[in-house]
Short mmCIF file of C-alpha atoms and ligand atoms in Angstrom, two decimals:
data_model
loop_
_atom_site.label_atom_id
_atom_site.label_comp_id
_atom_site.label_asym_id
_atom_site.label_seq_id
_atom_site.Cartn_x
_atom_site.Cartn_y
_atom_site.Cartn_z
CA UNK A 1 0.01 0.09 0.04
CA UNK A 2 1.68 3.32 -1.07
CA UNK A 3 1.34 5.31 2.03
CA UNK A 4 4.29 7.37 1.31
CA UNK A 5 2.09 9.11 -1.26
CA UNK A 6 -0.78 10.12 1.13
CA UNK A 7 0.30 13.67 1.54
CA UNK A 8 0.32 14.36 -2.28
CA UNK A 9 -3.34 14.61 -3.44
CA UNK A 10 -2.37 13.75 -6.91
CA UNK A 11 -1.30 10.32 -6.12
CA UNK A 12 -2.97 7.27 -4.47
CA UNK A 13 -3.60 6.89 -0.74
CA UNK A 14 -5.11 3.72 0.68
CA UNK A 15 -6.37 3.66 4.16
CA UNK A 16 -8.39 0.69 4.38
CA UNK A 17 -8.28 -3.06 3.18
CA UNK A 18 -9.91 -3.36 -0.32
CA UNK A 19 -12.81 -3.43 -0.53
CA UNK A 20 -13.32 -1.31 2.56
CA UNK A 21 -16.48 -1.85 4.71
CA UNK A 22 -18.56 0.75 2.95
CA UNK A 23 -17.79 -0.73 -0.38
CA UNK A 24 -18.34 -4.17 0.70
CA UNK A 25 -21.93 -3.32 1.72
CA UNK A 26 -22.74 -1.50 -1.59
CA UNK A 27 -21.21 -4.36 -3.55
CA UNK A 28 -23.42 -6.86 -1.78
CA UNK A 29 -26.61 -4.91 -2.42
CA UNK A 30 -25.41 -4.42 -6.08
CA UNK A 31 -25.26 -8.15 -6.52
CA UNK A 32 -28.80 -8.79 -5.44
CA UNK A 33 -30.42 -6.35 -7.93
CA UNK A 34 -28.11 -5.51 -10.82
CA UNK A 35 -27.81 -7.19 -14.20
CA UNK A 36 -25.63 -10.20 -13.93
CA UNK A 37 -24.20 -9.29 -17.25
CA UNK A 38 -21.90 -6.61 -15.91
CA UNK A 39 -18.22 -7.45 -15.81
CA UNK A 40 -16.40 -5.84 -12.65
CA UNK A 41 -12.82 -7.03 -12.44
CA UNK A 42 -11.95 -5.47 -9.10
CA UNK A 43 -14.35 -3.93 -6.25
CA UNK A 44 -14.09 -0.31 -6.59
CA UNK A 45 -16.99 1.68 -5.31
CA UNK A 46 -16.76 5.39 -6.53
CA UNK A 47 -17.55 8.30 -4.39
CA UNK A 48 -15.90 11.24 -6.20
CA UNK A 49 -13.40 12.04 -8.86
CA UNK A 50 -11.12 15.02 -9.60
CA UNK A 51 -8.63 15.00 -12.70
CA UNK A 52 -7.08 11.57 -12.77
CA UNK A 53 -7.77 10.86 -9.04
CA UNK A 54 -10.79 8.85 -7.84
CA UNK A 55 -11.87 8.43 -4.39
CA UNK A 56 -13.97 5.32 -3.12
CA UNK A 57 -16.66 5.34 -0.54
CA UNK A 58 -14.09 4.52 2.11
CA UNK A 59 -11.96 7.38 1.49
CA UNK A 60 -9.32 5.48 -0.59
CA UNK A 61 -7.70 7.41 -3.23
CA UNK A 62 -6.79 5.83 -6.68
CA UNK A 63 -4.88 6.96 -9.83
CA UNK A 64 -7.19 6.31 -12.65
CA UNK A 65 -5.60 4.88 -15.76
CA UNK A 66 -9.06 3.51 -16.86
CA UNK A 67 -11.03 6.62 -17.24
CA UNK A 68 -14.41 5.04 -17.03
CA UNK A 69 -13.45 2.83 -20.17
CA UNK A 70 -11.47 5.73 -21.96
CA UNK A 71 -14.26 8.16 -21.39
CA UNK A 72 -13.43 11.01 -19.16
CA UNK A 73 -11.16 12.54 -21.67
CA UNK A 74 -10.76 15.94 -19.71
CA UNK A 75 -10.59 14.07 -16.19
CA UNK A 76 -13.19 13.45 -13.41
CA UNK A 77 -15.41 16.57 -13.08
CA UNK A 78 -13.14 19.07 -14.98
CA UNK A 79 -14.44 22.53 -13.73
CA UNK A 80 -14.92 24.05 -17.06
CA UNK A 81 -17.05 20.94 -18.03
CA UNK A 82 -18.96 20.91 -14.71
CA UNK A 83 -19.57 24.64 -15.24
CA UNK A 84 -20.82 24.15 -18.96
CA UNK A 85 -23.11 21.36 -17.67
CA UNK A 86 -24.61 23.48 -14.84
CA UNK A 87 -25.15 26.47 -16.90
CA UNK A 88 -26.99 24.43 -19.58
CA UNK A 89 -28.86 22.50 -17.06
CA UNK A 90 -30.29 25.83 -15.60
CA UNK A 91 -31.53 26.71 -19.04
CA UNK A 92 -33.17 23.51 -20.20
CA UNK A 93 -32.39 19.90 -19.84
CA UNK A 94 -33.96 18.35 -22.93
CA UNK A 95 -36.05 19.47 -25.97
CA UNK A 96 -35.25 16.60 -28.58
CA UNK A 97 -33.14 17.62 -31.26
CA UNK A 98 -34.85 15.45 -33.53
CA UNK A 99 -38.01 17.49 -33.50
CA UNK A 100 -36.67 20.97 -32.42
CA UNK A 101 -33.61 23.27 -33.11
CA UNK A 102 -31.11 24.43 -30.42
CA UNK A 103 -27.93 26.30 -31.23
CA UNK A 104 -25.51 23.92 -29.31
CA UNK A 105 -26.23 21.07 -31.66
CA UNK A 106 -25.38 22.99 -34.56
CA UNK A 107 -22.29 24.52 -32.97
CA UNK A 108 -20.87 21.05 -32.10
CA UNK A 109 -21.76 19.59 -35.57
CA UNK A 110 -20.10 22.70 -37.24
CA UNK A 111 -16.82 22.03 -35.21
CA UNK A 112 -16.82 18.29 -35.80
CA UNK A 113 -17.21 18.37 -39.59
CA UNK A 114 -14.30 20.78 -39.57
CA UNK A 115 -12.18 18.55 -37.43
CA UNK A 116 -12.58 15.08 -39.39
CA UNK A 117 -9.88 14.64 -41.89
CA UNK A 118 -10.61 15.02 -45.66
CA UNK A 119 -11.83 18.34 -47.41
CA UNK A 120 -15.35 17.23 -48.02
CA UNK A 121 -18.85 18.49 -46.75
CA UNK A 122 -20.10 16.39 -44.01
CA UNK A 123 -23.18 16.05 -41.88
CA UNK A 124 -23.71 14.88 -38.29
CA UNK A 125 -26.12 12.51 -36.38
CA UNK A 126 -26.06 12.61 -32.69
CA UNK A 127 -26.93 9.63 -30.60
CA UNK A 128 -26.11 8.60 -27.03
CA UNK A 129 -23.69 5.65 -27.09
CA UNK A 130 -20.92 4.25 -29.24
CA UNK A 131 -23.25 1.25 -30.09
CA UNK A 132 -26.06 3.72 -31.38
CA UNK A 133 -23.47 5.64 -33.31
CA UNK A 134 -22.52 2.44 -35.15
CA UNK A 135 -26.20 1.44 -35.54
CA UNK A 136 -26.79 4.75 -37.31
CA UNK A 137 -23.60 4.15 -39.65
CA UNK A 138 -24.91 0.61 -40.54
CA UNK A 139 -28.42 1.92 -41.39
CA UNK A 140 -27.03 4.90 -43.19
CA UNK A 141 -24.58 2.60 -45.08
CA UNK A 142 -27.48 0.33 -46.29
CA UNK A 143 -29.69 3.14 -47.09
CA UNK A 144 -27.10 4.85 -49.35
CA UNK A 145 -25.82 1.87 -51.18
CA UNK A 146 -28.81 -0.37 -51.30
CA UNK A 147 -26.55 -3.24 -50.20
CA UNK A 148 -27.04 -5.43 -47.10
CA UNK A 149 -23.66 -7.05 -46.00
CA UNK A 150 -20.87 -5.74 -44.16
CA UNK A 151 -17.19 -6.52 -43.45
CA UNK A 152 -15.71 -6.33 -39.92
CA UNK A 153 -12.59 -7.69 -38.24
CA UNK A 154 -11.79 -10.37 -35.61
CA UNK A 155 -11.10 -8.87 -32.17
CA UNK A 156 -13.17 -5.76 -33.04
CA UNK A 157 -15.74 -4.25 -30.71
CA UNK A 158 -18.43 -2.17 -31.88
CA UNK A 159 -21.01 -2.31 -29.08
CA UNK A 160 -23.68 -4.72 -28.12
CA UNK A 161 -26.86 -3.63 -29.76
CA UNK A 162 -27.97 -6.20 -32.40
CA UNK A 163 -26.51 -4.35 -35.37
CA UNK A 164 -23.20 -3.35 -33.70
CA UNK A 165 -23.06 -6.76 -32.10
CA UNK A 166 -23.07 -8.21 -35.44
CA UNK A 167 -19.97 -6.21 -36.14
CA UNK A 168 -18.32 -7.30 -32.91
CA UNK A 169 -15.81 -10.09 -33.10
CA UNK A 170 -14.11 -10.00 -29.77
CA UNK A 171 -15.42 -12.37 -27.28
CA UNK A 172 -17.78 -15.42 -27.85
CA UNK A 173 -19.67 -14.55 -24.61
CA UNK A 174 -20.77 -11.15 -26.19
CA UNK A 175 -22.33 -13.28 -29.14
CA UNK A 176 -23.47 -16.58 -27.57
CA UNK A 177 -27.27 -16.84 -27.43
CA UNK A 178 -28.13 -13.77 -29.37
CA UNK A 179 -28.18 -15.10 -32.92
CA UNK A 180 -29.11 -14.29 -35.69
CA UNK A 181 -26.80 -11.36 -36.35
CA UNK A 182 -26.86 -9.13 -39.41
CA UNK A 183 -24.71 -10.51 -42.51
CA UNK A 184 -21.19 -9.49 -41.48
CA UNK A 185 -18.14 -11.24 -42.56
CA UNK A 186 -15.00 -11.00 -40.31
CA UNK A 187 -11.57 -11.01 -41.51
CA UNK A 188 -8.15 -10.90 -39.66
CA UNK A 189 -7.04 -7.66 -38.01
CA UNK A 190 -3.28 -7.21 -38.15
CA UNK A 191 -1.31 -8.00 -35.05
CA UNK A 192 2.37 -7.11 -35.66
CA UNK A 193 3.49 -8.80 -32.60
CA UNK A 194 1.92 -12.06 -33.51
CA UNK A 195 2.63 -11.87 -37.30
CA UNK A 196 4.19 -15.02 -38.78
CA UNK A 197 7.98 -15.38 -38.49
CA UNK A 198 9.76 -13.86 -41.35
CA UNK A 199 6.94 -11.56 -42.39
CA UNK A 200 7.41 -7.90 -42.36
CA UNK A 201 4.62 -5.66 -40.78
CA UNK A 202 3.58 -4.35 -44.10
CA UNK A 203 3.27 -7.81 -45.65
CA UNK A 204 1.40 -9.00 -42.45
CA UNK A 205 -1.08 -6.13 -43.04
CA UNK A 206 -1.55 -7.06 -46.63
CA UNK A 207 -2.10 -10.81 -45.78
CA UNK A 208 -5.20 -9.73 -43.54
CA UNK A 209 -6.69 -7.59 -46.37
CA UNK A 210 -6.03 -10.08 -49.04
CA UNK A 211 -8.44 -12.56 -47.29
CA UNK A 212 -11.10 -10.20 -48.41
CA UNK A 213 -10.18 -9.78 -52.12
CA UNK A 214 -8.60 -13.14 -52.78
CA UNK A 215 -10.95 -15.38 -50.72
CA UNK A 216 -14.39 -13.74 -49.53
CA UNK A 217 -15.07 -11.89 -52.77
CA UNK A 218 -14.08 -14.84 -54.97
CA UNK A 219 -16.10 -17.48 -52.99
CA UNK A 220 -19.06 -16.50 -50.76
CA UNK A 221 -19.29 -12.73 -50.56
CA UNK A 222 -20.05 -10.86 -53.93
CA UNK A 223 -18.22 -7.44 -53.39
CA UNK A 224 -21.26 -5.61 -55.05
CA UNK A 225 -23.48 -6.82 -52.04
CA UNK A 226 -21.15 -5.29 -49.43
CA UNK A 227 -22.55 -1.80 -48.00
CA UNK A 228 -19.51 -1.20 -45.87
CA UNK A 229 -16.24 -2.16 -44.26
CA UNK A 230 -16.29 -1.17 -40.46
CA UNK A 231 -12.91 -0.75 -38.85
CA UNK A 232 -11.44 0.64 -35.69
CA UNK A 233 -8.24 2.64 -36.81
CA UNK A 234 -6.59 1.15 -33.69
CA UNK A 235 -8.33 -1.86 -32.34
CA UNK A 236 -9.48 -1.17 -28.81
CA UNK A 237 -11.24 -3.87 -26.80
CA UNK A 238 -9.33 -6.33 -28.94
CA UNK A 239 -6.07 -5.52 -27.39
CA UNK A 240 -4.93 -1.98 -28.34
CA UNK A 241 -3.51 -3.11 -31.70
CA UNK A 242 -1.99 -0.53 -33.80
CA UNK A 243 -1.84 -1.80 -37.50
CA UNK A 244 0.60 -0.53 -40.09
CA UNK A 245 -0.50 2.33 -42.11
CA UNK A 246 -0.67 0.03 -45.28
CA UNK A 247 -3.61 -1.82 -43.84
CA UNK A 248 -5.78 1.27 -43.78
CA UNK A 249 -4.67 2.40 -47.13
CA UNK A 250 -5.52 -1.13 -48.56
CA UNK A 251 -9.09 -0.92 -46.91
CA UNK A 252 -9.52 2.55 -48.75
CA UNK A 253 -8.24 1.24 -52.04
CA UNK A 254 -10.72 -1.89 -51.89
CA UNK A 255 -13.71 0.31 -50.62
CA UNK A 256 -13.11 2.69 -53.57
CA UNK A 257 -12.62 -0.16 -56.11
CA UNK A 258 -15.94 -1.89 -55.31
CA UNK A 259 -18.28 1.10 -54.13
CA UNK A 260 -18.14 0.18 -50.66
CA UNK A 261 -18.26 2.75 -47.90
CA UNK A 262 -15.27 2.80 -45.28
CA UNK A 263 -16.51 3.33 -41.83
CA UNK A 264 -14.10 4.22 -39.13
CA UNK A 265 -15.19 3.53 -35.60
CA UNK A 266 -13.25 6.08 -33.57
CA UNK A 267 -15.42 5.68 -30.34
CA UNK A 268 -12.45 4.73 -28.27
CA UNK A 269 -9.32 5.98 -30.39
CA UNK A 270 -10.89 9.43 -31.15
CA UNK A 271 -11.23 12.63 -29.31
CA UNK A 272 -7.36 13.39 -28.92
CA UNK A 273 -6.63 10.19 -27.10
CA UNK A 274 -3.93 9.16 -29.41
CA UNK A 275 -2.26 12.58 -29.47
CA UNK A 276 -4.33 13.53 -32.73
CA UNK A 277 -8.01 14.27 -32.72
CA UNK A 278 -8.68 11.15 -34.52
CA UNK A 279 -6.48 8.07 -34.88
CA UNK A 280 -6.88 8.04 -38.53
CA UNK A 281 -4.78 11.06 -38.97
CA UNK A 282 -1.80 9.01 -37.95
CA UNK A 283 -2.30 6.76 -41.07
CA UNK A 284 -3.45 9.43 -43.52
CA UNK A 285 -6.62 7.75 -44.50
CA UNK A 286 -9.97 9.52 -44.90
CA UNK A 287 -13.12 7.38 -44.05
CA UNK A 288 -16.65 8.01 -45.49
CA UNK A 289 -18.30 7.78 -42.26
CA UNK A 290 -16.77 8.20 -38.61
CA UNK A 291 -18.34 7.14 -35.33
CA UNK A 292 -17.58 8.95 -32.08
CA UNK A 293 -18.63 8.51 -28.36
CA UNK A 294 -16.66 7.79 -25.15
CA UNK A 295 -14.42 10.86 -24.78
CA UNK A 296 -16.52 13.15 -26.76
CA UNK A 297 -18.40 14.78 -23.75
CA UNK A 298 -16.08 13.76 -20.78
CA UNK A 299 -18.63 11.33 -19.41
CA UNK A 300 -21.99 12.70 -20.40
CA UNK A 301 -23.76 10.15 -22.82
CA UNK A 302 -23.33 11.55 -26.38
CA UNK A 303 -22.28 10.10 -29.62
CA UNK A 304 -21.94 11.14 -33.19
CA UNK A 305 -22.02 9.77 -36.60
CA UNK A 306 -20.31 11.82 -39.12
CA UNK A 307 -20.73 11.18 -42.79
CA UNK A 308 -20.12 12.67 -46.24
CA UNK A 309 -22.97 14.88 -46.96
CA UNK A 310 -23.70 13.16 -50.18
CA UNK A 311 -24.11 9.95 -48.10
CA UNK A 312 -26.24 11.40 -45.24
CA UNK A 313 -29.06 12.44 -47.28
CA UNK A 314 -31.79 10.12 -45.92
CA UNK A 315 -35.38 11.69 -45.54
CA UNK A 316 -36.93 13.14 -42.42
CA UNK A 317 -37.91 10.22 -40.18
CA UNK A 318 -35.47 7.67 -41.56
CA UNK A 319 -33.54 7.73 -38.25
CA UNK A 320 -33.59 9.61 -35.06
CA UNK A 321 -33.58 8.97 -31.26
CA UNK A 322 -35.46 11.09 -28.59
CA UNK A 323 -32.40 11.75 -26.46
CA UNK A 324 -29.60 12.08 -29.22
CA UNK A 325 -28.01 15.41 -29.05
CA UNK A 326 -29.04 16.11 -25.33
CA UNK A 327 -28.28 19.80 -24.80
CA UNK A 328 -26.35 19.06 -21.38
CA UNK A 329 -24.23 16.38 -23.12
CA UNK A 330 -23.70 19.00 -25.85
CA UNK A 331 -22.53 21.66 -23.54
CA UNK A 332 -20.10 19.15 -21.99
CA UNK A 333 -18.83 18.16 -25.49
CA UNK A 334 -18.20 21.80 -26.42
CA UNK A 335 -16.23 22.35 -23.11
CA UNK A 336 -14.28 19.25 -23.91
CA UNK A 337 -13.51 20.25 -27.31
CA UNK A 338 -11.98 23.63 -25.94
CA UNK A 339 -9.99 21.69 -23.56
CA UNK A 340 -8.53 19.24 -26.06
CA UNK A 341 -7.60 21.97 -28.47
CA UNK A 342 -6.25 24.22 -25.72
CA UNK A 343 -3.55 21.78 -24.63
CA UNK A 344 -4.87 18.37 -23.65
CA UNK A 345 -4.43 16.64 -26.89
CA UNK A 346 -0.91 17.90 -26.87
CA UNK A 347 -0.60 16.54 -23.20
CA UNK A 348 -1.63 13.13 -24.60
CA UNK A 349 0.83 13.02 -27.15
CA UNK A 350 3.56 13.95 -24.69
CA UNK A 351 2.82 12.04 -21.67
CA UNK A 352 2.03 9.04 -23.95
CA UNK A 353 5.54 9.39 -25.41
CA UNK A 354 6.93 9.48 -22.03
CA UNK A 355 5.10 6.29 -20.87
CA UNK A 356 6.13 4.37 -23.97
CA UNK A 357 9.58 5.43 -23.48
CA UNK A 358 9.82 4.05 -20.07
CA UNK A 359 7.86 1.02 -20.97
CA UNK A 360 9.37 -0.03 -24.50
CA UNK A 361 12.01 -2.28 -22.83
CA UNK A 362 9.63 -4.18 -20.62
CA UNK A 363 9.82 -7.23 -23.02
CA UNK A 364 13.58 -7.44 -22.48
CA UNK A 365 13.08 -6.80 -18.64
CA UNK A 366 10.12 -8.78 -17.74
CA UNK A 367 9.64 -12.46 -18.89
CA UNK A 368 5.78 -12.04 -18.80
CA UNK A 369 5.51 -9.00 -21.01
CA UNK A 370 5.31 -10.08 -24.60
CA UNK A 371 4.79 -6.60 -26.38
CA UNK A 372 4.18 -2.88 -25.35
CA UNK A 373 2.36 -0.80 -28.05
CA UNK A 374 0.16 2.26 -28.52
CA UNK A 375 -0.11 5.89 -29.67
CA UNK A 376 -0.45 8.75 -27.12
CA UNK A 377 -2.54 7.67 -24.15
CA UNK A 378 -3.78 4.49 -25.75
CA UNK A 379 -1.21 1.94 -24.71
CA UNK A 380 -1.38 -1.88 -24.48
CA UNK A 381 0.86 -4.31 -22.61
CA UNK A 382 0.46 -7.91 -23.64
CA UNK A 383 1.08 -10.53 -21.04
CA UNK A 384 2.31 -13.92 -22.05
CA UNK A 385 3.44 -17.04 -20.34
CA UNK A 386 7.03 -16.66 -21.82
CA UNK A 387 8.61 -14.72 -24.59
CA UNK A 388 9.55 -17.55 -26.95
CA UNK A 389 6.20 -19.19 -27.12
CA UNK A 390 4.06 -15.94 -26.94
CA UNK A 391 1.33 -18.10 -25.35
CA UNK A 392 -1.26 -15.64 -24.11
CA UNK A 393 -1.55 -15.33 -20.32
CA UNK A 394 -5.05 -14.12 -19.44
CA UNK A 395 -4.61 -15.27 -15.84
CA UNK A 396 -1.40 -13.24 -15.46
CA UNK A 397 -3.12 -10.13 -17.03
CA UNK A 398 -6.02 -10.50 -14.47
CA UNK A 399 -3.45 -10.76 -11.70
CA UNK A 400 -1.76 -7.69 -12.82
CA UNK A 401 -4.91 -5.78 -12.99
CA UNK A 402 -5.90 -6.69 -9.48
CA UNK A 403 -2.48 -6.16 -8.01
CA UNK A 404 -2.38 -2.89 -9.59
CA UNK A 405 -5.74 -1.98 -8.06
CA UNK A 406 -4.51 -3.17 -4.51
CA UNK A 407 -1.65 -0.60 -4.98
CA UNK A 408 -4.09 2.23 -5.98
CA UNK A 409 -3.71 2.12 -9.76
CA UNK A 410 -6.85 1.45 -11.87
CA UNK A 411 -6.29 -0.24 -15.21
CA UNK A 412 -8.53 -2.38 -17.33
CA UNK A 413 -7.81 -5.27 -19.59
CA UNK A 414 -8.46 -5.46 -23.28
CA UNK A 415 -8.51 -8.63 -25.57
CA UNK A 416 -7.58 -11.93 -23.91
CA UNK A 417 -4.42 -10.92 -22.35
CA UNK A 418 -3.62 -7.26 -22.63
CA UNK A 419 -3.63 -4.45 -19.90
CA UNK A 420 -4.81 -1.13 -21.57
CA UNK A 421 -3.69 2.14 -20.27
CA UNK A 422 -6.32 4.83 -21.30
CA UNK A 423 -5.98 7.58 -18.52
CA UNK A 424 -7.84 10.83 -18.71
CA UNK A 425 -5.74 13.23 -21.07
CA UNK A 426 -5.00 15.46 -17.96
CA UNK A 427 -2.49 13.18 -16.40
CA UNK A 428 1.00 14.76 -15.54
CA UNK A 429 4.48 13.14 -15.59
CA UNK A 430 4.28 12.39 -11.90
CA UNK A 431 1.24 10.54 -12.28
CA UNK A 432 2.61 8.63 -15.36
CA UNK A 433 5.71 7.68 -13.41
CA UNK A 434 3.74 6.44 -10.50
CA UNK A 435 1.78 4.24 -12.85
CA UNK A 436 4.81 2.98 -14.58
CA UNK A 437 6.54 2.23 -11.11
CA UNK A 438 3.47 0.48 -9.97
CA UNK A 439 3.18 -1.66 -12.74
CA UNK A 440 7.05 -2.52 -12.59
CA UNK A 441 6.79 -3.55 -8.84
CA UNK A 442 3.69 -5.64 -9.61
CA UNK A 443 5.44 -7.48 -12.54
CA UNK A 444 8.45 -8.09 -10.44
CA UNK A 445 6.31 -9.54 -7.58
CA UNK A 446 4.52 -11.74 -10.04
CA UNK A 447 7.83 -12.92 -11.48
CA UNK A 448 9.09 -13.50 -7.96
C1 PLP B 501 -14.48 0.95 -30.72
C2 PLP B 501 -15.76 0.87 -29.94
N1 PLP B 501 -17.00 1.08 -30.66
C3 PLP B 501 -18.17 0.98 -30.01
C4 PLP B 501 -18.03 0.74 -28.62
C5 PLP B 501 -19.50 0.77 -27.88
O1 PLP B 501 -19.68 1.86 -27.30
P1 PLP B 501 -20.87 1.95 -26.10
O2 PLP B 501 -20.40 1.05 -24.98
O3 PLP B 501 -20.84 3.35 -25.69
O4 PLP B 501 -22.05 1.46 -26.82
C6 PLP B 501 -16.96 0.67 -27.91
C7 PLP B 501 -17.19 0.44 -26.45
O5 PLP B 501 -16.07 0.00 -25.82
C8 PLP B 501 -15.76 0.57 -28.54
O6 PLP B 501 -14.53 0.60 -27.82
#
């Protein structure tokens, strides 16, 4: 327990065993009434948060490198976001942007279309979650192309509503019992750490894409029936995989060749997390449709589906949602964008670089760390039983996650055996160093 950090409010301080008595009591009540489908990996019961620090109901302080699953981009309760929310809440809470007008909806849409890569007119549809943004993208792609099928990727996560779930190719528990899905064909996503021996990163990326043209399109999937290819620029829940740029260029080429739309799901990788506003900017590829959620409003439920204007021309009534574009969430999003542009995105790039600099040699230093990868504050650490076999070690990953929690650091898993670091974009160097030191200590203990 890092009691030596107790006097520093920017670092963790644990004063009870975990979970503490209040947390334990709430968890017991939770287990009696909440859906059994939730996946809590350690017993954190939140009381309040400021910046990258979370306090639990027993007064323990944690450093948050999970950010509510990569959501609170500007940190917990950023004063500017809170003020924007309070001011808007005092004016009106809801009016349904689907049937009425309000200026903040226009303001945010105007800013988003300017930020998306590619110099083409675009339009925005607002929803409430990542899954909803992807549902809108799927429906729009079908409507625009008149085609019914989709291509997505193994390891992908796009949400759990029926359309988004059909794209998701991450864990079988997410799919079991929910068939039939939409017609989606999954192909491999590049994993440069696990590429075949002797293959270059670019060759591996081409191999993944070749499955589409050389196998699927020639055998079971007529290209002219495919409405869209849906891809995460960096695969998130699948393990924080950064593909070679060539992968994205090939997808763009194939989409153009066969009249297929290219949809980028930037729900996790967008909004400055990678040090650029959108991860696609690292690869120099312009998508037809982009979906955003998570970090867009620093924790309020909001999502956006942004499409080329010539694609988003469906008629009134074709798609809408009562709560989509809630004015309080929009106010939070406008404040979030200001903060990202005023320095947090730059901070994500700098602190992310510092974290990677300190962690890159972990595979040489720790026998259970196979790979460290990422961009900005989207960093994955893959745990293996040993370097030579690269055998995935999900139980070691879970142990690392829990030990970090016991030392006051909140992290989450991604994919079968990866720890993801997705802290709020406000973290400073001292907090970054604390996280690295803590994880190193845990890894040393696990090896011992
Ligand atoms: C890339 C991606 N798309 C979509 C989703 C689904 O978002 P939500 O949980 O808000 O529906 C997620 C959630 O983790 C995600 O990471």
